[in-house]
Structures are given as structure tokens and as C-alpha cells.
Coordinates of N, CA and C in Angstrom, one line a residue:
Chain W
A1 N 11.4 7.1 22.3 CA 11.4 7.1 20.9 C 11.4 5.7 20.3
Q2 N 10.8 5.5 19.2 CA 10.7 4.2 18.6 C 11.8 4.0 17.6
S3 N 12.4 2.8 17.6 CA 13.5 2.6 16.6 C 13.5 1.1 16.3
V4 N 14.2 0.7 15.2 CA 14.4 -0.7 14.9 C 15.9 -0.8 14.5
T5 N 16.4 -2.0 14.9 CA 17.8 -2.3 14.6 C 17.8 -3.6 13.8
Q6 N 18.5 -3.6 12.7 CA 18.6 -4.9 11.9 C 20.0 -5.4 12.1
L7 N 20.1 -6.6 12.5 CA 21.4 -7.3 12.7 C 21.9 -7.9 11.5
G8 N 23.0 -7.4 11.0 CA 23.6 -8.0 9.8 C 23.3 -7.1 8.6
S9 N 24.2 -6.4 8.0 CA 24.0 -5.6 6.8 C 24.0 -6.5 5.6
H10 N 24.6 -7.6 5.6 CA 24.6 -8.5 4.5 C 24.4 -10.0 5.0
V11 N 23.5 -10.6 4.3 CA 23.2 -12.0 4.6 C 23.3 -12.8 3.3
S12 N 24.0 -13.9 3.3 CA 24.2 -14.7 2.0 C 23.7 -16.1 2.3
V13 N 22.8 -16.6 1.5 CA 22.3 -18.0 1.7 C 22.3 -18.7 0.3
S14 N 22.3 -20.0 0.4 CA 22.2 -20.8 -0.9 C 20.8 -20.9 -1.3
E15 N 20.5 -21.1 -2.5 CA 19.2 -21.3 -3.1 C 18.6 -22.6 -2.4
G16 N 17.4 -22.4 -1.9 CA 16.7 -23.5 -1.2 C 17.0 -23.5 0.3
A17 N 17.9 -22.7 0.8 CA 18.1 -22.7 2.2 C 17.2 -21.7 2.9
L18 N 17.2 -21.8 4.3 CA 16.4 -21.0 5.1 C 16.9 -19.5 5.1
V19 N 16.0 -18.6 5.0 CA 16.3 -17.2 5.1 C 15.9 -16.7 6.4
L20 N 16.8 -16.0 7.1 CA 16.5 -15.4 8.4 C 17.1 -14.0 8.5
L21 N 16.3 -13.0 8.5 CA 16.7 -11.6 8.6 C 16.2 -11.1 10.0
R22 N 17.1 -10.5 10.7 CA 16.8 -10.2 12.1 C 16.5 -8.7 12.3
C23 N 15.5 -8.5 13.1 CA 15.1 -7.1 13.4 C 14.6 -7.0 14.9
N24 N 15.2 -6.1 15.6 CA 14.8 -5.9 17.0 C 14.2 -4.4 17.1
Y25 N 13.2 -4.3 17.9 CA 12.6 -2.9 18.0 C 12.7 -2.4 19.4
S26 N 12.6 -1.1 19.5 CA 12.5 -0.4 20.8 C 11.3 0.5 20.7
S27 N 10.4 0.3 21.7 CA 9.2 1.1 21.7 C 8.6 1.1 23.1
S28 N 8.1 2.2 23.5 CA 7.5 2.4 24.8 C 6.0 2.0 24.7
V29 N 5.5 1.9 23.5 CA 4.1 1.5 23.3 C 4.0 0.3 22.4
P30 N 2.9 -0.4 22.3 CA 2.8 -1.5 21.4 C 3.2 -1.0 20.0
P31 N 4.1 -1.7 19.3 CA 4.6 -1.2 18.0 C 3.8 -1.7 16.9
Y32 N 3.8 -1.0 15.8 CA 3.3 -1.5 14.5 C 4.5 -1.6 13.6
L33 N 4.8 -2.9 13.2 CA 6.0 -3.2 12.6 C 5.8 -3.7 11.1
F34 N 6.8 -3.4 10.3 CA 6.7 -3.7 8.9 C 8.0 -4.3 8.3
W35 N 7.9 -5.1 7.3 CA 9.0 -5.5 6.5 C 8.8 -5.0 5.1
Y36 N 9.8 -4.3 4.5 CA 9.7 -3.9 3.1 C 10.9 -4.5 2.4
V37 N 10.7 -4.7 1.1 CA 11.7 -5.2 0.2 C 12.0 -4.2 -0.9
Q38 N 13.3 -4.0 -1.2 CA 13.6 -3.0 -2.2 C 14.5 -3.7 -3.2
Y39 N 14.1 -3.8 -4.5 CA 14.9 -4.4 -5.5 C 15.7 -3.2 -6.1
P40 N 16.8 -3.5 -6.8 CA 17.7 -2.4 -7.3 C 16.9 -1.4 -8.2
N41 N 17.1 -0.2 -7.9 CA 16.5 0.9 -8.7 C 15.0 0.9 -8.6
Q42 N 14.4 0.4 -7.6 CA 13.0 0.3 -7.5 C 12.5 0.9 -6.1
G43 N 11.2 1.1 -6.0 CA 10.7 1.6 -4.7 C 10.6 0.5 -3.7
L44 N 10.0 0.8 -2.6 CA 9.8 -0.2 -1.5 C 8.5 -0.9 -1.6
Q45 N 8.5 -2.2 -1.4 CA 7.3 -3.0 -1.5 C 7.0 -3.6 -0.2
L46 N 5.8 -3.6 0.3 CA 5.5 -4.1 1.6 C 5.4 -5.7 1.5
L47 N 6.2 -6.3 2.4 CA 6.1 -7.8 2.5 C 5.1 -8.2 3.5
L48 N 5.1 -7.6 4.7 CA 4.1 -8.0 5.7 C 4.1 -6.9 6.8
K49 N 3.1 -6.9 7.6 CA 3.0 -6.0 8.7 C 2.4 -6.6 9.9
Y50 N 2.8 -6.2 11.1 CA 2.3 -6.6 12.4 C 1.5 -5.5 13.0
T51 N 0.2 -5.8 13.3 CA -0.6 -4.7 13.9 C -1.3 -5.2 15.1
S52 N -0.7 -6.2 15.8 CA -1.2 -6.8 17.1 C -2.3 -7.8 16.9
A53 N -2.8 -8.1 15.7 CA -3.9 -9.0 15.5 C -3.4 -10.5 15.8
A54 N -2.2 -10.8 15.3 CA -1.6 -12.1 15.5 C -0.1 -12.0 15.5
T55 N 0.5 -12.8 16.3 CA 2.0 -12.7 16.5 C 2.8 -13.3 15.3
L56 N 2.2 -14.2 14.6 CA 2.8 -14.8 13.4 C 2.1 -14.2 12.2
V57 N 2.9 -13.5 11.4 CA 2.3 -12.8 10.3 C 2.9 -13.4 9.0
K58 N 2.0 -13.7 8.1 CA 2.4 -14.2 6.8 C 2.3 -13.1 5.8
G59 N 3.3 -13.1 4.9 CA 3.3 -12.0 3.9 C 3.3 -12.6 2.5
I60 N 3.8 -11.8 1.6 CA 3.9 -12.2 0.2 C 5.1 -13.0 -0.1
N61 N 5.1 -13.7 -1.2 CA 6.3 -14.4 -1.7 C 6.9 -15.4 -0.7
G62 N 6.0 -16.0 0.2 CA 6.4 -17.0 1.1 C 7.1 -16.5 2.4
F63 N 7.2 -15.3 2.6 CA 7.8 -14.7 3.8 C 6.8 -14.7 5.0
E64 N 7.4 -14.8 6.2 CA 6.6 -14.6 7.4 C 7.5 -14.1 8.5
A65 N 6.9 -13.5 9.5 CA 7.6 -12.9 10.6 C 6.8 -13.2 11.9
E66 N 7.6 -13.3 13.0 CA 6.9 -13.6 14.2 C 7.3 -12.5 15.2
F67 N 6.3 -11.9 15.8 CA 6.4 -10.8 16.8 C 6.6 -11.5 18.2
K68 N 7.8 -11.2 18.8 CA 8.1 -11.7 20.1 C 8.4 -10.6 21.1
K69 N 7.4 -10.3 21.9 CA 7.5 -9.2 22.8 C 8.6 -9.4 23.8
S70 N 8.7 -10.6 24.3 CA 9.7 -10.9 25.3 C 11.2 -10.6 24.8
E71 N 11.3 -10.8 23.5 CA 12.6 -10.6 22.9 C 12.7 -9.3 22.1
T72 N 11.7 -8.5 22.1 CA 11.5 -7.3 21.3 C 12.0 -7.5 19.9
S73 N 11.6 -8.6 19.3 CA 12.1 -9.0 17.9 C 10.9 -9.2 17.0
F74 N 11.3 -9.0 15.7 CA 10.3 -9.2 14.6 C 11.1 -9.7 13.4
H75 N 11.7 -10.9 13.5 CA 12.6 -11.5 12.5 C 11.8 -12.0 11.3
L76 N 12.3 -11.9 10.2 CA 11.7 -12.3 8.9 C 12.3 -13.6 8.5
T77 N 11.5 -14.5 8.1 CA 11.9 -15.8 7.6 C 11.3 -16.3 6.4
K78 N 12.0 -17.2 5.7 CA 11.4 -17.8 4.5 C 12.0 -19.2 4.5
P79 N 11.2 -20.3 4.3 CA 11.8 -21.6 4.4 C 12.8 -22.0 3.4
S80 N 12.6 -21.5 2.1 CA 13.4 -21.9 1.0 C 13.7 -20.7 0.1
A81 N 14.9 -20.2 0.1 CA 15.3 -19.1 -0.7 C 15.3 -19.3 -2.2
H82 N 14.8 -18.3 -2.9 CA 14.9 -18.3 -4.4 C 15.8 -17.3 -4.9
M83 N 16.4 -17.5 -6.0 CA 17.3 -16.4 -6.6 C 16.6 -15.1 -6.6
S84 N 15.3 -15.1 -6.9 CA 14.6 -13.8 -7.0 C 14.4 -13.1 -5.7
D85 N 14.8 -13.7 -4.6 CA 14.7 -13.1 -3.3 C 15.8 -12.1 -3.0
A86 N 16.9 -12.1 -3.9 CA 18.0 -11.3 -3.7 C 17.6 -9.8 -3.8
A87 N 17.7 -9.1 -2.7 CA 17.3 -7.7 -2.6 C 17.7 -7.1 -1.3
E88 N 17.3 -5.8 -1.1 CA 17.5 -5.2 0.2 C 16.2 -5.2 1.0
Y89 N 16.3 -5.6 2.3 CA 15.2 -5.7 3.1 C 15.3 -4.8 4.3
F90 N 14.1 -4.1 4.5 CA 14.1 -3.1 5.6 C 13.0 -3.4 6.5
C91 N 13.3 -3.4 7.8 CA 12.4 -3.5 8.9 C 12.0 -2.0 9.3
A92 N 10.8 -1.8 9.6 CA 10.4 -0.4 10.0 C 9.3 -0.5 11.0
V93 N 9.2 0.6 11.8 CA 8.2 0.8 12.8 C 7.5 2.1 12.5
S94 N 6.2 2.1 12.7 CA 5.4 3.2 12.5 C 5.4 4.1 13.8
H95 N 5.7 5.4 13.5 CA 5.8 6.3 14.7 C 4.9 7.5 14.3
G96 N 3.7 7.4 14.8 CA 2.8 8.5 14.5 C 2.4 8.6 13.0
G97 N 2.5 7.5 12.3 CA 2.2 7.5 10.9 C 3.4 7.3 10.0
K98 N 4.5 8.1 10.3 CA 5.7 8.0 9.5 C 6.4 6.7 9.9
L99 N 7.2 6.2 8.9 CA 8.0 5.0 9.1 C 9.4 5.3 9.5
I100 N 9.9 4.6 10.6 CA 11.3 4.7 11.0 C 11.9 3.4 10.5
F101 N 12.9 3.5 9.7 CA 13.5 2.3 9.1 C 14.7 1.8 9.8
G102 N 15.0 0.5 9.7 CA 16.3 0.0 10.1 C 17.3 0.3 9.0
Q103 N 18.5 -0.2 9.3 CA 19.6 0.1 8.4 C 19.6 -0.7 7.1
G104 N 18.7 -1.7 7.1 CA 18.6 -2.6 5.9 C 19.6 -3.8 5.9
T105 N 19.1 -4.8 5.3 CA 19.9 -6.0 5.2 C 19.9 -6.5 3.7
E106 N 21.1 -6.6 3.1 CA 21.1 -7.0 1.7 C 21.2 -8.5 1.7
L107 N 20.3 -9.1 1.1 CA 20.2 -10.6 1.0 C 20.7 -11.0 -0.4
S108 N 21.7 -11.9 -0.4 CA 22.2 -12.4 -1.7 C 21.9 -13.9 -1.6
V109 N 21.6 -14.5 -2.8 CA 21.2 -15.9 -2.9 C 22.2 -16.6 -3.9
K110 N 22.9 -17.6 -3.4 CA 23.9 -18.3 -4.2 C 23.2 -19.5 -4.9
P111 N 23.5 -19.7 -6.2 CA 22.9 -20.9 -6.8 C 23.5 -22.2 -6.3
Chain R
A1 N -3.6 -2.2 -11.2 CA -4.0 -1.2 -10.2 C -3.1 0.0 -10.3
A2 N -3.7 1.2 -10.0 CA -2.9 2.4 -10.1 C -1.9 2.5 -8.9
G3 N -0.7 3.0 -9.2 CA 0.3 3.1 -8.2 C 0.7 4.5 -8.0
V4 N 1.6 4.8 -7.1 CA 2.1 6.1 -6.9 C 3.0 6.5 -8.0
I5 N 2.8 7.7 -8.5 CA 3.6 8.2 -9.6 C 4.5 9.3 -9.2
Q6 N 5.8 9.2 -9.5 CA 6.7 10.3 -9.2 C 7.4 10.8 -10.5
S7 N 7.6 12.1 -10.5 CA 8.3 12.6 -11.7 C 9.2 13.8 -11.2
P8 N 10.3 13.9 -11.9 CA 10.9 13.0 -12.9 C 11.5 11.8 -12.2
R9 N 11.8 10.8 -12.9 CA 12.5 9.6 -12.4 C 14.0 9.9 -12.1
H10 N 14.6 10.7 -12.9 CA 16.0 11.1 -12.8 C 16.1 12.6 -13.0
L11 N 17.0 13.2 -12.2 CA 17.2 14.6 -12.3 C 18.6 14.9 -11.9
I12 N 19.3 15.7 -12.8 CA 20.6 16.1 -12.6 C 20.7 17.6 -12.5
K13 N 21.3 18.1 -11.4 CA 21.3 19.5 -11.2 C 22.7 19.9 -10.7
E14 N 23.0 21.2 -10.9 CA 24.3 21.8 -10.4 C 24.1 22.3 -9.0
K15 N 25.2 22.4 -8.3 CA 25.1 23.0 -6.9 C 24.5 24.4 -7.0
R16 N 23.7 24.7 -6.0 CA 23.0 26.0 -5.8 C 21.8 26.2 -6.8
E17 N 21.5 25.2 -7.6 CA 20.3 25.2 -8.4 C 19.1 24.8 -7.5
T18 N 17.9 24.9 -8.2 CA 16.7 24.4 -7.5 C 16.1 23.2 -8.2
A19 N 15.3 22.5 -7.5 CA 14.7 21.3 -8.1 C 13.3 21.1 -7.5
T20 N 12.4 20.6 -8.4 CA 11.0 20.3 -7.9 C 10.7 18.9 -8.2
L21 N 10.3 18.1 -7.2 CA 9.9 16.8 -7.4 C 8.4 16.6 -7.2
K22 N 7.8 15.8 -8.0 CA 6.4 15.7 -7.9 C 5.9 14.3 -7.6
C23 N 4.8 14.2 -6.9 CA 4.3 12.9 -6.4 C 2.8 12.9 -6.6
Y24 N 2.3 11.9 -7.3 CA 0.9 11.7 -7.5 C 0.4 10.5 -6.8
P25 N -0.3 10.6 -5.7 CA -0.7 9.5 -4.9 C -1.7 8.6 -5.6
I26 N -1.9 7.4 -5.0 CA -3.0 6.5 -5.5 C -4.3 7.2 -5.3
P27 N -5.2 7.1 -6.3 CA -6.5 7.7 -6.2 C -7.2 7.4 -4.9
R28 N -7.8 8.4 -4.3 CA -8.5 8.3 -3.0 C -7.6 8.3 -1.8
H29 N -6.3 8.3 -2.0 CA -5.4 8.4 -0.9 C -5.2 9.9 -0.5
D30 N -5.3 10.2 0.7 CA -5.3 11.6 1.1 C -4.0 12.0 1.9
T31 N -3.1 11.1 2.1 CA -1.9 11.3 2.9 C -0.7 11.0 2.0
V32 N 0.3 11.9 2.1 CA 1.5 11.7 1.4 C 2.7 11.9 2.3
Y33 N 3.7 11.0 2.2 CA 4.9 11.0 2.9 C 6.1 11.2 1.9
W34 N 7.1 12.0 2.3 CA 8.3 12.1 1.6 C 9.5 11.5 2.4
Y35 N 10.3 10.7 1.7 CA 11.5 10.1 2.3 C 12.7 10.4 1.5
Q36 N 13.8 10.5 2.1 CA 15.1 10.6 1.4 C 16.0 9.4 1.7
Q37 N 16.5 8.8 0.7 CA 17.4 7.7 0.9 C 18.8 8.0 0.2
G38 N 19.8 8.2 1.1 CA 21.1 8.4 0.6 C 21.7 7.1 0.1
P39 N 22.8 7.2 -0.6 CA 23.5 6.0 -1.1 C 23.8 5.0 0.0
G40 N 23.4 3.8 -0.1 CA 23.6 2.8 0.9 C 23.0 3.0 2.3
Q41 N 22.0 3.9 2.3 CA 21.4 4.2 3.6 C 19.9 3.8 3.6
D42 N 19.3 3.9 4.8 CA 17.9 3.6 4.9 C 17.1 4.9 4.6
P43 N 15.9 4.7 4.2 CA 15.1 5.9 4.0 C 14.8 6.7 5.2
Q44 N 14.9 8.0 5.1 CA 14.7 8.9 6.2 C 13.5 9.8 5.9
F45 N 12.6 9.9 6.9 CA 11.4 10.7 6.8 C 11.7 12.2 6.7
L46 N 11.1 12.8 5.7 CA 11.2 14.3 5.5 C 10.0 15.1 6.0
I47 N 8.9 14.7 5.5 CA 7.7 15.5 5.7 C 6.5 14.8 5.3
S48 N 5.3 15.1 5.9 CA 4.1 14.4 5.4 C 2.9 15.4 5.4
F49 N 1.9 15.0 4.6 CA 0.7 15.9 4.5 C -0.5 15.0 4.6
Y50 N -1.6 15.5 5.2 CA -2.8 14.9 5.3 C -3.9 15.9 5.0
E51 N -4.7 15.6 4.0 CA -5.8 16.5 3.6 C -5.2 17.9 3.3
K52 N -4.1 18.0 2.6 CA -3.5 19.2 2.2 C -2.9 20.1 3.3
M53 N -2.8 19.5 4.5 CA -2.1 20.2 5.6 C -0.9 19.4 6.0
Q54 N 0.1 20.1 6.4 CA 1.3 19.4 6.9 C 1.0 18.7 8.2
S55 N 1.3 17.4 8.2 CA 0.9 16.6 9.4 C 2.1 16.3 10.3
D56 N 3.3 16.2 9.7 CA 4.5 15.9 10.5 C 5.7 16.3 9.7
K57 N 6.8 16.6 10.4 CA 8.0 17.1 9.8 C 9.2 16.3 10.4
G58 N 10.1 15.9 9.6 CA 11.3 15.2 10.1 C 12.5 16.0 9.9
S59 N 13.6 15.3 9.5 CA 14.8 16.0 9.3 C 14.9 16.7 7.9
I60 N 14.1 17.6 7.6 CA 14.0 18.3 6.3 C 14.8 19.6 6.5
P61 N 15.7 19.8 5.6 CA 16.5 21.1 5.6 C 15.6 22.3 5.4
D62 N 15.9 23.4 5.9 CA 15.1 24.7 5.7 C 15.1 25.0 4.2
R63 N 16.1 24.6 3.5 CA 16.2 24.9 2.0 C 15.1 24.1 1.2
F64 N 14.5 23.2 1.9 CA 13.4 22.4 1.3 C 12.0 22.8 1.7
S65 N 11.1 22.8 0.9 CA 9.7 23.0 1.2 C 8.8 22.1 0.5
A66 N 7.6 21.9 0.9 CA 6.7 21.0 0.2 C 5.3 21.4 0.5
Q67 N 4.4 21.0 -0.4 CA 3.0 21.2 -0.2 C 2.2 20.1 -0.8
Q68 N 0.9 20.0 -0.4 CA 0.0 19.1 -1.1 C -1.1 20.0 -1.6
F69 N -1.5 19.7 -2.9 CA -2.4 20.5 -3.6 C -3.9 19.9 -3.5
S70 N -4.8 20.7 -4.1 CA -6.2 20.3 -3.9 C -6.5 18.9 -4.5
D71 N -5.7 18.5 -5.5 CA -5.9 17.2 -6.2 C -5.1 16.1 -5.4
Y72 N -4.5 16.5 -4.3 CA -3.8 15.6 -3.4 C -2.3 15.3 -3.9
H73 N -2.0 15.8 -5.1 CA -0.6 15.6 -5.5 C 0.3 16.5 -4.6
S74 N 1.5 16.1 -4.5 CA 2.5 16.9 -3.6 C 3.7 17.2 -4.4
E75 N 4.3 18.3 -4.0 CA 5.6 18.7 -4.6 C 6.6 19.0 -3.5
L76 N 7.8 18.6 -3.8 CA 8.9 18.9 -2.9 C 9.9 19.8 -3.6
N77 N 10.0 21.0 -3.1 CA 10.9 22.0 -3.7 C 12.2 22.1 -2.9
M78 N 13.3 22.1 -3.7 CA 14.6 22.0 -3.1 C 15.4 23.2 -3.7
S79 N 15.9 24.0 -2.8 CA 16.7 25.2 -3.3 C 18.1 25.1 -2.8
S80 N 19.0 25.9 -3.4 CA 20.4 26.0 -3.0 C 21.0 24.6 -2.9
L81 N 20.8 23.8 -3.9 CA 21.2 22.4 -3.8 C 22.6 22.2 -3.5
E82 N 22.9 21.2 -2.6 CA 24.2 20.8 -2.2 C 24.6 19.4 -2.7
L83 N 25.8 19.1 -2.7 CA 26.3 17.8 -3.2 C 25.6 16.7 -2.3
G84 N 25.4 17.0 -1.0 CA 24.9 16.0 -0.1 C 23.4 15.7 -0.3
D85 N 22.8 16.5 -1.1 CA 21.3 16.3 -1.4 C 21.1 15.2 -2.5
S86 N 22.2 14.7 -3.1 CA 22.1 13.6 -4.0 C 21.6 12.4 -3.3
A87 N 20.5 11.9 -3.8 CA 19.8 10.8 -3.1 C 18.6 10.3 -3.9
L88 N 18.0 9.3 -3.4 CA 16.8 8.8 -4.0 C 15.6 9.4 -3.1
Y89 N 14.7 10.0 -3.7 CA 13.6 10.6 -3.0 C 12.3 9.8 -3.3
F90 N 11.7 9.3 -2.2 CA 10.5 8.5 -2.3 C 9.3 9.3 -1.8
C91 N 8.3 9.0 -2.5 CA 7.0 9.5 -2.0 C 6.1 8.2 -1.7
A92 N 5.3 8.3 -0.7 CA 4.5 7.2 -0.3 C 3.1 7.8 0.0
S93 N 2.1 7.0 -0.4 CA 0.7 7.5 -0.1 C -0.1 6.4 0.7
T94 N -1.1 6.9 1.4 CA -1.9 6.0 2.1 C -3.2 6.8 2.4
S95 N -4.2 6.0 3.0 CA -5.4 6.7 3.4 C -5.3 7.0 4.8
G96 N -5.3 8.3 5.2 CA -5.0 8.7 6.5 C -6.2 9.0 7.4
G97 N -7.3 8.4 7.2 CA -8.4 8.6 8.0 C -8.2 8.4 9.5
T98 N -7.2 7.5 9.8 CA -7.0 7.2 11.2 C -6.5 8.4 11.9
L99 N -5.9 9.4 11.2 CA -5.3 10.5 11.9 C -6.3 11.3 12.6
R100 N -7.6 11.3 12.2 CA -8.6 12.1 12.8 C -9.4 11.2 13.8
T101 N -9.5 9.9 13.6 CA -10.3 9.1 14.5 C -9.5 8.6 15.7
G102 N -8.2 8.7 15.6 CA -7.4 8.2 16.7 C -7.1 6.7 16.7
T103 N -7.5 6.1 15.6 CA -7.1 4.6 15.5 C -5.6 4.5 15.2
P104 N -5.1 3.4 15.4 CA -3.6 3.2 15.2 C -3.1 3.5 13.8
Y105 N -1.9 4.0 13.7 CA -1.3 4.3 12.4 C -0.6 3.1 11.8
Y106 N -1.4 2.2 11.2 CA -0.7 1.1 10.6 C -1.2 0.9 9.1
N107 N -1.8 1.9 8.6 CA -2.2 1.7 7.2 C -1.0 1.6 6.3
E108 N -1.0 0.7 5.4 CA 0.1 0.4 4.5 C 0.4 1.7 3.7
Q109 N 1.7 2.0 3.7 CA 2.1 3.1 2.8 C 2.6 2.5 1.5
F110 N 2.1 3.0 0.4 CA 2.4 2.5 -0.9 C 3.5 3.5 -1.5
F111 N 4.6 2.9 -1.8 CA 5.8 3.8 -2.3 C 5.8 3.9 -3.8
G112 N 6.2 5.1 -4.2 CA 6.5 5.3 -5.6 C 7.9 4.8 -6.0
P113 N 8.2 4.8 -7.3 CA 9.5 4.3 -7.7 C 10.7 5.2 -7.3
G114 N 10.4 6.4 -6.9 CA 11.5 7.3 -6.5 C 12.0 8.2 -7.6
T115 N 12.6 9.3 -7.2 CA 13.3 10.2 -8.1 C 14.7 10.2 -7.6
R116 N 15.6 9.9 -8.6 CA 17.0 9.9 -8.3 C 17.6 11.3 -8.6
L117 N 18.0 12.0 -7.6 CA 18.5 13.3 -7.8 C 20.1 13.3 -7.7
T118 N 20.7 13.8 -8.7 CA 22.2 13.9 -8.6 C 22.6 15.3 -8.7
V119 N 23.3 15.8 -7.7 CA 23.8 17.2 -7.7 C 25.3 17.2 -8.0
L120 N 25.6 17.9 -9.1 CA 27.0 17.9 -9.5 C 27.8 19.2 -9.0

């Protein structure tokens, strides 16, 4: 069965600092991985997706993620955090079309 | 650009009542997914439809049923509501042509704003 695990339910960074949100996957087949962001009282918005075309994936709002098969990881990074990045972030794997989500990581950004 | 529409946005019901949630996918999207997100939890897959047929089923209670209509909108019907059904219910749509061709399932799912159901 496919699954993802997000390490750290809460991450706090200062404005301008590096953002690193961790995601590890478990899959017996090449996975299709996604990062979604959820702002309070809103739906989920796709940040980026990995579909085996390239291991380094660039997304919206300056985010990127690198697929590392040897580490079964798909960590999300952003070089410089903005206050507007404060939100809940979900890593997900596609399993026959449906998405299996991680537990989520709440990112807070301090001024 | 048109987005996924869900109605109502908020719903308050008493225990043992019924509720109907509606989802209108993005035009030309033929696949709909339903997810349930409890307080402080990650979204959990409930059920999906492709071309008006149920394509997959997750941890959906027997008290719930859903269908996709000829115009591709979908409805989630919930009966005998329980306190534990209080959650945010998301609908997502995508173009599911890959389900028939065998190509990988990585089409982006576009999520609606959700329906917040509160059961008292």
C-alpha cells in the first residue's frame, strides 16, 4: 500500500529564512507525489507534483521539491519565507487516482 | 477561470438528520472525488466517480451514498447523521481520461472550497 509520512506537525520559521517541510513516501511502484497548501477555511491548492519527468520539481510561489528515491523522500523547500506562506501543507501520493494524504504540517512564519 | 463549486458552504444539522452536499466540477472534467477532513486531520478519501460510474470507494460509511449525474455534478447524501460526521467535506475534479487508457494517474485534482458540516 502507498502512504506518505510528514515529519513535524508544526514548523516555525522567521520571515526570510529557509522553509523545509519533510515528506517520506512508501510505495511498491514508482509514486506520483504532490504537495498541497491549505489556507484557513479554504480548499486545497496544488503547489507542485512529481510525475517522474524530473527529480527537481518547481512549483508556485517559489516552492520546489526534490524526489530522492534512495531516501524515499519528497521534501518541500523555499529559500525565503514570506508571512503569506503561513498555512497547512499536505504531502500526498496518488493511489489509483485518489490521493492519500500525510498528516499535514502547519507552517508559521514569524516577523 | 471556472473552479469547483460546492454547496452549501456551511450546514448545521441535528443528530439522525440527513444532509445532501453538492459538487459542480470544472467544465469538461469527468471525474469527481469526495474527501472528508475532520478537525485537525488530513483529508480522507470517501468515493470517486468517472463518467457517472463509481470508480473507487474508500472509508465511506454505509449511511452515506453518492452519485454523479448526467451533467457531471455529484451529490453526497448522508443519513442518520452522527456527531462524528462533523467535518469539512471536499470535492475535487479532474479529467479522468487516463482511467481508460492506462496511463498514470497524476492529473491534478482541483479542489472546491469545501462544505463545513456541523452535527449537533
